């Protein structure tokens, strides 16, 4: 199922709930720490810069460590970073049991979930109740 919003704030509300769900099912996440457009909002920009700096300082040598940086849905910091950055970077994914269960559509404020219809409906309802008024499920 694909979901979209007309505002970043609404997407953040939805992603906070999605991230909690991903944590509850033991999903492992990765995020690409690149963007096509600059992040303008201060809090997401700060989270992005901090995560890039941490990732770069933890790795040296070969490879692009900013691609596929790990996200921890069980930690408050990891959950916040997912909420603020998943839809703003060129890619973010989550896997549970070896299966892709979440991905972002590159910088388009569209996310894809492969979870049960009941879980998706519950997340959508909770997000709307929490203020994500522009959240909608896309056909197909």
Backbone as a chain_set.jsonl record, in Angstrom:
{"seq": "XXXXXXXXXXXXXXXXXXXXXXXXXXXXXXXXXXXXXXXXXXXXXXXXXXXXXXXXXXXXXXXXXXXXXXXXXXXXXXXXXXXXXXXXXXXXXXXXXXXXXXXXXXXXXXXXXXXXXXXXXXXXXXXXXXXXXXXXXXXX", "coords": {"N": [[0.826, -1.181, 0.0], [0.508, 2.211, -0.813], [1.114, 5.372, 0.62], [0.46, 8.857, 0.973], [0.988, 12.348, 1.685], [0.029, 15.817, 1.832], [1.625, 17.542, 3.166], [4.775, 17.94, 4.885], [4.645, 17.852, 7.655], [2.322, 16.34, 8.168], [3.152, 13.917, 7.078], [5.208, 13.3, 8.845], [3.763, 12.831, 11.199], [2.41, 10.482, 10.451], [4.633, 8.799, 9.88], [5.804, 8.608, 12.401], [4.1, 6.882, 13.722], [4.214, 4.668, 12.02], [6.925, 4.012, 12.317], [6.962, 3.232, 15.035], [5.357, 0.955, 14.815], [6.988, -0.588, 13.108], [9.153, -0.971, 14.812], [7.879, -2.527, 16.761], [7.474, -4.922, 15.433], [9.976, -5.82, 15.104], [11.526, -4.89, 12.974], [14.293, -4.095, 10.827], [16.018, -1.205, 9.893], [17.225, 0.901, 7.208], [18.814, 3.831, 5.898], [19.429, 6.164, 3.316], [21.735, 8.669, 3.341], [21.467, 11.037, 1.749], [20.128, 13.73, -0.183], [17.922, 15.01, -2.696], [17.076, 17.572, -2.758], [17.747, 20.459, -0.731], [17.325, 20.205, 2.819], [15.09, 22.124, 4.401], [13.719, 22.719, 6.812], [14.438, 23.34, 10.234], [14.653, 21.337, 12.409], [14.545, 18.7, 11.114], [16.742, 19.126, 9.399], [18.858, 19.406, 11.206], [18.812, 16.834, 12.41], [19.486, 15.295, 10.184], [22.091, 16.246, 9.535], [23.453, 15.589, 11.914], [23.207, 12.777, 11.887], [24.581, 12.136, 9.555], [27.148, 13.049, 10.251], [27.747, 11.405, 12.488], [27.685, 8.879, 11.249], [29.762, 9.115, 9.359], [31.924, 9.495, 11.11], [32.093, 7.063, 12.379], [33.011, 5.322, 10.52], [35.693, 4.507, 8.397], [37.8, 4.508, 5.556], [37.174, 2.461, 2.684], [34.267, 2.588, 0.563], [30.864, 3.769, 0.509], [29.546, 4.923, 3.163], [27.376, 6.408, 3.787], [25.276, 5.524, 2.378], [22.676, 3.395, 3.004], [22.745, 3.575, 5.819], [22.34, 2.402, 9.148], [19.178, 2.247, 10.857], [17.563, 2.429, 13.97], [14.682, 1.301, 15.126], [13.856, 0.805, 17.662], [14.977, 2.587, 19.398], [14.555, 5.835, 20.88], [15.926, 7.935, 19.572], [16.542, 6.831, 17.043], [13.947, 6.344, 16.11], [12.949, 8.954, 15.986], [14.646, 10.071, 14.06], [13.935, 8.511, 11.838], [11.258, 9.342, 11.566], [11.584, 12.063, 10.9], [13.253, 12.006, 8.638], [12.838, 9.912, 6.744], [11.161, 10.367, 4.528], [12.429, 12.437, 3.32], [14.921, 11.887, 2.31], [16.94, 10.243, -0.254], [16.351, 7.594, -0.085], [14.87, 5.082, 1.982], [14.47, 2.187, 3.868], [12.852, -0.696, 5.339], [13.082, -3.867, 6.836], [11.566, -6.936, 7.726], [11.896, -10.098, 9.002], [13.419, -10.741, 6.766], [11.97, -9.729, 4.673], [10.979, -6.983, 2.645], [9.304, -4.364, 4.125], [8.77, -1.7, 4.28], [9.281, 1.208, 2.353], [10.542, 4.287, 1.101], [9.492, 6.561, -1.423], [11.55, 8.097, -3.53], [12.106, 11.207, -2.333], [9.451, 12.131, -2.658], [7.376, 12.38, -0.911], [5.899, 10.086, -0.584], [5.205, 6.913, 0.676], [5.681, 3.368, 0.953], [4.131, 0.504, 2.172], [4.269, -2.874, 3.211], [2.37, -4.457, 4.878], [-0.161, -5.989, 6.948], [-3.539, -5.466, 5.864], [-5.252, -4.713, 7.893], [-3.472, -3.712, 9.842], [-2.39, -1.565, 8.4], [-4.689, 0.012, 7.993], [-5.275, 0.625, 10.633], [-3.005, 2.151, 11.354], [-3.331, 4.288, 9.573], [-5.783, 5.361, 10.448], [-5.094, 6.103, 13.085], [-3.121, 8.023, 12.559], [-4.574, 10.036, 11.225], [-6.304, 10.725, 13.289], [-4.419, 11.8, 14.973], [-3.812, 14.119, 13.733], [-2.92, 14.163, 11.08], [-4.216, 15.241, 8.619], [-4.126, 15.337, 5.798], [-3.34, 12.85, 4.958], [-3.459, 10.108, 2.784], [-4.378, 7.026, 1.248], [-2.975, 5.653, -1.599], [-4.211, 4.473, -4.747], [-3.588, 1.173, -6.068]], "CA": [[0.0, 0.0, 0.0], [1.222, 3.481, -0.851], [0.483, 6.476, 1.339], [1.042, 10.167, 0.72], [0.413, 13.502, 2.375], [0.332, 17.064, 1.139], [2.577, 18.316, 3.968], [5.794, 17.194, 5.619], [4.177, 17.656, 9.03], [1.406, 15.196, 8.176], [3.944, 12.697, 6.848], [5.918, 13.017, 10.087], [2.8, 12.206, 12.111], [2.211, 9.118, 9.984], [5.86, 8.03, 10.033], [6.056, 8.31, 13.817], [3.311, 5.686, 14.026], [4.788, 3.577, 11.226], [8.175, 3.636, 12.978], [6.628, 2.463, 16.24], [4.905, -0.356, 14.352], [8.162, -1.312, 12.625], [9.887, -1.391, 16.001], [7.146, -3.585, 17.464], [7.607, -6.189, 14.701], [11.397, -6.146, 15.039], [12.087, -4.546, 11.667], [15.59, -3.43, 10.744], [15.908, -0.135, 8.912], [18.388, 1.579, 6.647], [18.477, 5.098, 5.249], [20.485, 6.782, 2.519], [21.896, 10.02, 3.871], [21.582, 11.984, 0.654], [18.859, 14.313, -0.605], [17.945, 15.7, -3.988], [16.81, 18.978, -2.435], [18.162, 20.784, 0.64], [16.316, 20.132, 3.876], [14.918, 23.516, 4.841], [13.214, 22.806, 8.19], [15.574, 23.237, 11.156], [14.786, 20.084, 13.156], [15.003, 17.63, 10.217], [18.076, 19.444, 8.913], [19.784, 19.075, 12.296], [18.862, 15.37, 12.526], [20.204, 14.818, 9.006], [23.503, 16.574, 9.681], [23.988, 14.785, 13.019], [23.308, 11.386, 11.473], [25.694, 12.064, 8.591], [28.411, 13.206, 10.972], [27.961, 10.181, 13.268], [27.979, 7.782, 10.328], [31.101, 9.324, 8.815], [32.944, 9.341, 12.148], [32.158, 5.649, 12.766], [33.57, 4.532, 9.419], [36.782, 5.063, 7.611], [38.192, 3.591, 4.504], [36.46, 2.328, 1.422], [32.817, 2.443, 0.548], [30.024, 4.927, 0.808], [28.828, 4.553, 4.38], [26.158, 7.213, 3.888], [24.223, 4.731, 1.727], [22.291, 2.258, 3.827], [23.081, 3.747, 7.233], [21.324, 1.711, 9.939], [18.185, 2.945, 11.681], [17.09, 1.588, 15.064], [13.313, 1.689, 15.455], [13.61, 0.582, 19.084], [15.504, 3.695, 20.197], [13.881, 7.108, 20.63], [16.687, 8.704, 18.583], [16.326, 6.199, 15.745], [12.557, 6.575, 15.722], [12.819, 10.373, 15.617], [15.329, 10.256, 12.784], [13.066, 7.915, 10.821], [10.1, 10.226, 11.419], [11.974, 13.324, 10.257], [14.097, 11.898, 7.448], [12.521, 8.828, 5.806], [10.546, 10.9, 3.298], [13.227, 13.56, 2.82], [16.164, 11.415, 1.713], [16.744, 9.534, -1.519], [15.879, 6.238, 0.147], [14.765, 4.534, 3.327], [13.824, 0.878, 3.796], [12.794, -1.517, 6.545], [12.903, -5.292, 6.565], [11.173, -7.797, 8.832], [11.975, -11.483, 8.57], [14.011, -10.8, 5.444], [11.052, -9.156, 3.682], [10.823, -5.529, 2.614], [7.991, -3.987, 4.648], [8.628, -0.248, 4.158], [10.243, 1.96, 1.552], [10.107, 5.626, 0.693], [9.616, 6.838, -2.843], [12.559, 9.148, -3.51], [11.782, 12.623, -2.13], [8.149, 12.491, -3.207], [6.382, 12.333, 0.158], [5.123, 8.86, -0.774], [5.826, 5.749, 1.301], [5.055, 2.097, 0.624], [4.131, -0.455, 3.271], [3.779, -4.219, 2.966], [1.896, -4.982, 6.152], [-1.546, -6.426, 6.787], [-4.525, -4.403, 5.609], [-5.759, -4.268, 9.192], [-2.446, -2.866, 10.456], [-2.312, -0.326, 7.615], [-5.886, 0.803, 8.3], [-5.116, 1.11, 12.005], [-2.019, 3.233, 11.324], [-3.941, 5.418, 8.875], [-6.791, 5.942, 11.345], [-4.392, 6.746, 14.202], [-2.446, 9.223, 12.054], [-5.595, 11.06, 10.985], [-6.752, 11.162, 14.617], [-3.326, 12.589, 15.56], [-3.688, 15.398, 13.04], [-2.429, 14.051, 9.696], [-5.467, 15.401, 7.852], [-3.967, 15.151, 4.361], [-2.907, 11.481, 4.668], [-4.371, 9.277, 2.0], [-3.87, 5.815, 0.638], [-3.021, 5.742, -3.06], [-4.627, 3.219, -5.401], [-2.563, 0.348, -6.719]], "C": [[0.87, 1.245, 0.0], [0.399, 4.529, -0.116], [1.208, 7.768, 0.981], [0.353, 11.205, 1.59], [0.739, 14.744, 1.554], [1.31, 17.934, 1.923], [3.59, 17.396, 4.634], [5.331, 16.904, 7.042], [3.226, 16.463, 9.128], [2.158, 13.892, 7.951], [4.701, 12.326, 8.113], [5.001, 12.372, 11.113], [2.62, 10.74, 11.736], [3.462, 8.273, 10.231], [6.191, 7.736, 11.494], [5.31, 7.038, 14.22], [3.835, 4.465, 13.271], [6.071, 3.081, 11.888], [7.947, 2.832, 14.241], [6.176, 1.057, 15.865], [6.097, -1.194, 13.885], [9.018, -1.799, 13.791], [9.205, -2.558, 16.7], [7.23, -4.93, 16.748], [9.066, -6.575, 14.493], [12.049, -5.855, 13.703], [13.45, -3.877, 11.823], [15.511, -2.397, 9.632], [17.256, 0.364, 8.433], [17.912, 2.845, 5.946], [19.693, 5.592, 4.475], [20.571, 8.252, 2.922], [22.295, 11.017, 2.782], [20.185, 12.514, 0.338], [19.029, 14.907, -1.997], [17.769, 17.199, -3.795], [17.308, 19.248, -1.015], [16.998, 20.632, 1.616], [16.239, 21.514, 4.504], [14.529, 23.634, 6.321], [14.336, 22.529, 9.183], [15.727, 21.875, 11.854], [15.2, 18.914, 12.253], [16.417, 17.876, 9.685], [19.126, 19.075, 9.959], [19.925, 17.563, 12.451], [19.672, 14.767, 11.387], [21.712, 15.044, 9.162], [24.159, 15.753, 10.795], [24.186, 13.339, 12.592], [24.444, 11.194, 10.464], [27.038, 12.113, 9.325], [28.73, 11.942, 11.784], [28.379, 9.025, 12.371], [29.384, 7.91, 9.768], [32.188, 9.104, 9.865], [33.107, 7.883, 12.586], [32.847, 4.786, 11.717], [34.739, 5.269, 8.787], [37.109, 4.053, 6.526], [37.225, 3.579, 3.342], [34.955, 2.24, 1.624], [32.103, 3.73, 0.899], [29.124, 4.556, 1.981], [27.57, 5.383, 4.605], [24.988, 6.55, 3.148], [23.93, 3.531, 2.622], [22.743, 2.36, 5.267], [21.977, 3.119, 8.088], [20.432, 2.665, 10.733], [17.685, 1.973, 12.74], [15.705, 2.063, 15.487], [13.001, 1.526, 16.941], [14.115, 1.734, 19.949], [14.733, 4.971, 19.889], [14.599, 7.95, 19.571], [16.465, 8.143, 17.185], [14.919, 6.433, 15.227], [12.353, 8.022, 15.279], [13.481, 10.646, 14.268], [14.512, 9.683, 11.638], [11.898, 8.846, 10.523], [10.441, 11.477, 10.618], [12.607, 13.154, 8.882], [13.649, 10.889, 6.396], [11.975, 9.345, 4.483], [11.354, 12.037, 2.678], [14.515, 13.126, 2.134], [15.87, 10.658, 0.424], [16.286, 8.094, -1.309], [15.885, 5.849, 1.602], [13.989, 3.227, 3.201], [13.809, 0.224, 5.16], [12.444, -2.94, 6.142], [12.502, -6.01, 7.846], [11.183, -9.231, 8.312], [12.529, -11.632, 7.167], [13.145, -10.222, 4.337], [10.995, -7.637, 3.791], [9.412, -5.184, 3.075], [7.73, -2.482, 4.565], [9.674, 0.262, 3.187], [9.651, 3.326, 1.255], [10.303, 5.744, -0.812], [10.395, 8.145, -2.948], [12.014, 10.576, -3.497], [10.4, 13.04, -2.64], [7.03, 12.516, -2.17], [5.372, 11.205, -0.087], [5.897, 7.734, -0.097], [5.001, 4.514, 0.966], [5.216, 1.162, 1.809], [3.624, -1.799, 2.778], [3.5, -4.854, 4.321], [0.444, -5.381, 5.943], [-2.459, -5.222, 6.55], [-5.058, -3.844, 6.916], [-4.759, -3.346, 9.879], [-2.339, -1.531, 9.728], [-3.5, 0.577, 7.92], [-5.797, 1.393, 9.702], [-4.12, 2.267, 12.071], [-2.601, 4.476, 10.659], [-4.947, 6.125, 9.78], [-6.133, 6.695, 12.497], [-3.71, 8.032, 13.754], [-3.435, 10.356, 11.799], [-6.093, 11.614, 12.323], [-5.701, 12.041, 15.294], [-3.049, 13.875, 14.794], [-3.203, 15.345, 11.608], [-3.624, 14.086, 8.738], [-5.316, 15.128, 6.358], [-3.508, 13.743, 3.981], [-3.944, 10.766, 3.843], [-3.634, 8.085, 1.422], [-4.042, 5.932, -0.86], [-3.469, 4.427, -3.658], [-3.427, 2.484, -5.991], [-1.513, 0.014, -5.803]], "O": [[1.857, 1.32, 0.732], [-0.828, 4.572, -0.213], [2.412, 7.77, 0.722], [-0.717, 10.967, 2.15], [1.617, 14.72, 0.691], [1.779, 18.951, 1.411], [3.306, 16.231, 4.912], [5.598, 15.826, 7.575], [3.316, 15.669, 10.064], [1.837, 12.875, 8.565], [4.823, 11.141, 8.425], [5.418, 11.459, 11.825], [2.67, 9.861, 12.596], [3.363, 7.155, 10.736], [6.801, 6.708, 11.789], [5.834, 6.217, 14.973], [3.892, 3.365, 13.819], [6.285, 1.875, 12.008], [8.655, 1.858, 14.496], [6.559, 0.083, 16.512], [6.203, -2.372, 14.226], [9.545, -2.911, 13.759], [9.874, -3.474, 17.179], [7.074, -5.974, 17.382], [9.363, -7.542, 13.791], [13.026, -6.508, 13.336], [13.719, -3.191, 12.809], [14.996, -2.682, 8.551], [18.271, 0.272, 9.124], [16.781, 2.93, 5.469], [20.832, 5.454, 4.92], [19.584, 8.984, 2.847], [23.299, 11.723, 2.879], [19.186, 11.832, 0.563], [20.133, 15.258, -2.413], [18.266, 17.996, -4.591], [17.29, 18.345, -0.179], [15.843, 20.896, 1.279], [17.215, 22.006, 5.071], [14.971, 24.559, 7.002], [15.106, 21.586, 8.998], [16.827, 21.323, 11.883], [16.135, 18.193, 12.602], [17.198, 16.936, 9.538], [20.162, 18.497, 9.629], [21.038, 17.061, 12.608], [20.452, 13.838, 11.597], [22.508, 14.13, 8.944], [25.285, 15.279, 10.64], [25.215, 12.737, 12.897], [25.175, 10.205, 10.52], [27.94, 11.321, 9.052], [29.865, 11.466, 11.763], [29.308, 8.283, 12.69], [30.121, 6.926, 9.707], [33.257, 8.583, 9.548], [34.157, 7.513, 13.111], [33.225, 3.648, 11.996], [34.745, 6.494, 8.672], [36.724, 2.886, 6.599], [36.548, 4.568, 3.06], [34.456, 1.876, 2.689], [32.666, 4.644, 1.502], [28.069, 3.947, 1.8], [26.788, 5.095, 5.511], [23.842, 6.979, 3.285], [24.825, 2.753, 2.952], [23.089, 1.351, 5.881], [20.796, 3.286, 7.782], [20.86, 3.718, 11.205], [17.412, 0.812, 12.435], [15.569, 3.104, 16.13], [11.997, 2.048, 17.426], [13.725, 1.849, 21.111], [14.302, 5.172, 18.753], [13.947, 8.607, 18.759], [16.227, 8.9, 16.244], [14.723, 6.692, 14.04], [11.655, 8.278, 14.298], [12.933, 11.37, 13.437], [14.408, 10.302, 10.58], [11.586, 9.107, 9.361], [9.669, 11.897, 9.755], [12.515, 14.052, 8.044], [14.055, 11.008, 5.24], [12.302, 8.806, 3.426], [10.991, 12.543, 1.616], [15.14, 13.929, 1.441], [14.714, 10.455, 0.055], [15.871, 7.437, -2.264], [16.777, 6.226, 2.362], [12.972, 3.166, 2.51], [14.628, 0.532, 6.026], [11.635, -3.182, 5.246], [13.033, -5.726, 8.919], [10.55, -9.536, 7.301], [12.149, -12.556, 6.448], [13.549, -10.226, 3.175], [10.967, -7.08, 4.889], [8.434, -5.651, 2.492], [6.598, -2.038, 4.756], [10.817, -0.195, 3.194], [8.435, 3.498, 1.169], [11.178, 5.1, -1.391], [9.924, 9.187, -2.491], [11.527, 11.083, -4.508], [10.21, 14.197, -3.016], [5.86, 12.658, -2.525], [4.175, 11.346, 0.163], [7.109, 7.615, -0.278], [3.796, 4.594, 0.73], [6.301, 1.042, 2.379], [2.661, -1.862, 2.015], [4.274, -5.664, 4.831], [-0.12, -5.138, 4.876], [-2.171, -4.108, 6.988], [-5.289, -2.641, 7.036], [-5.142, -2.317, 10.435], [-2.211, -0.484, 10.363], [-3.331, 1.784, 8.089], [-6.201, 2.534, 9.926], [-4.362, 3.254, 12.766], [-2.386, 5.593, 11.131], [-4.954, 7.354, 9.864], [-6.559, 7.795, 12.848], [-3.716, 9.023, 14.484], [-3.156, 11.51, 12.124], [-6.281, 12.822, 12.472], [-6.038, 12.919, 16.089], [-2.153, 14.636, 15.16], [-3.083, 16.39, 10.969], [-3.982, 13.077, 8.131], [-6.283, 14.727, 5.711], [-3.306, 13.466, 2.798], [-5.139, 10.799, 4.14], [-2.435, 8.136, 1.148], [-5.122, 6.269, -1.343], [-3.139, 3.365, -3.128], [-2.412, 3.078, -6.354], [-0.564, -0.675, -6.176]]}, "num_chains": 1, "name": "protein.A"}
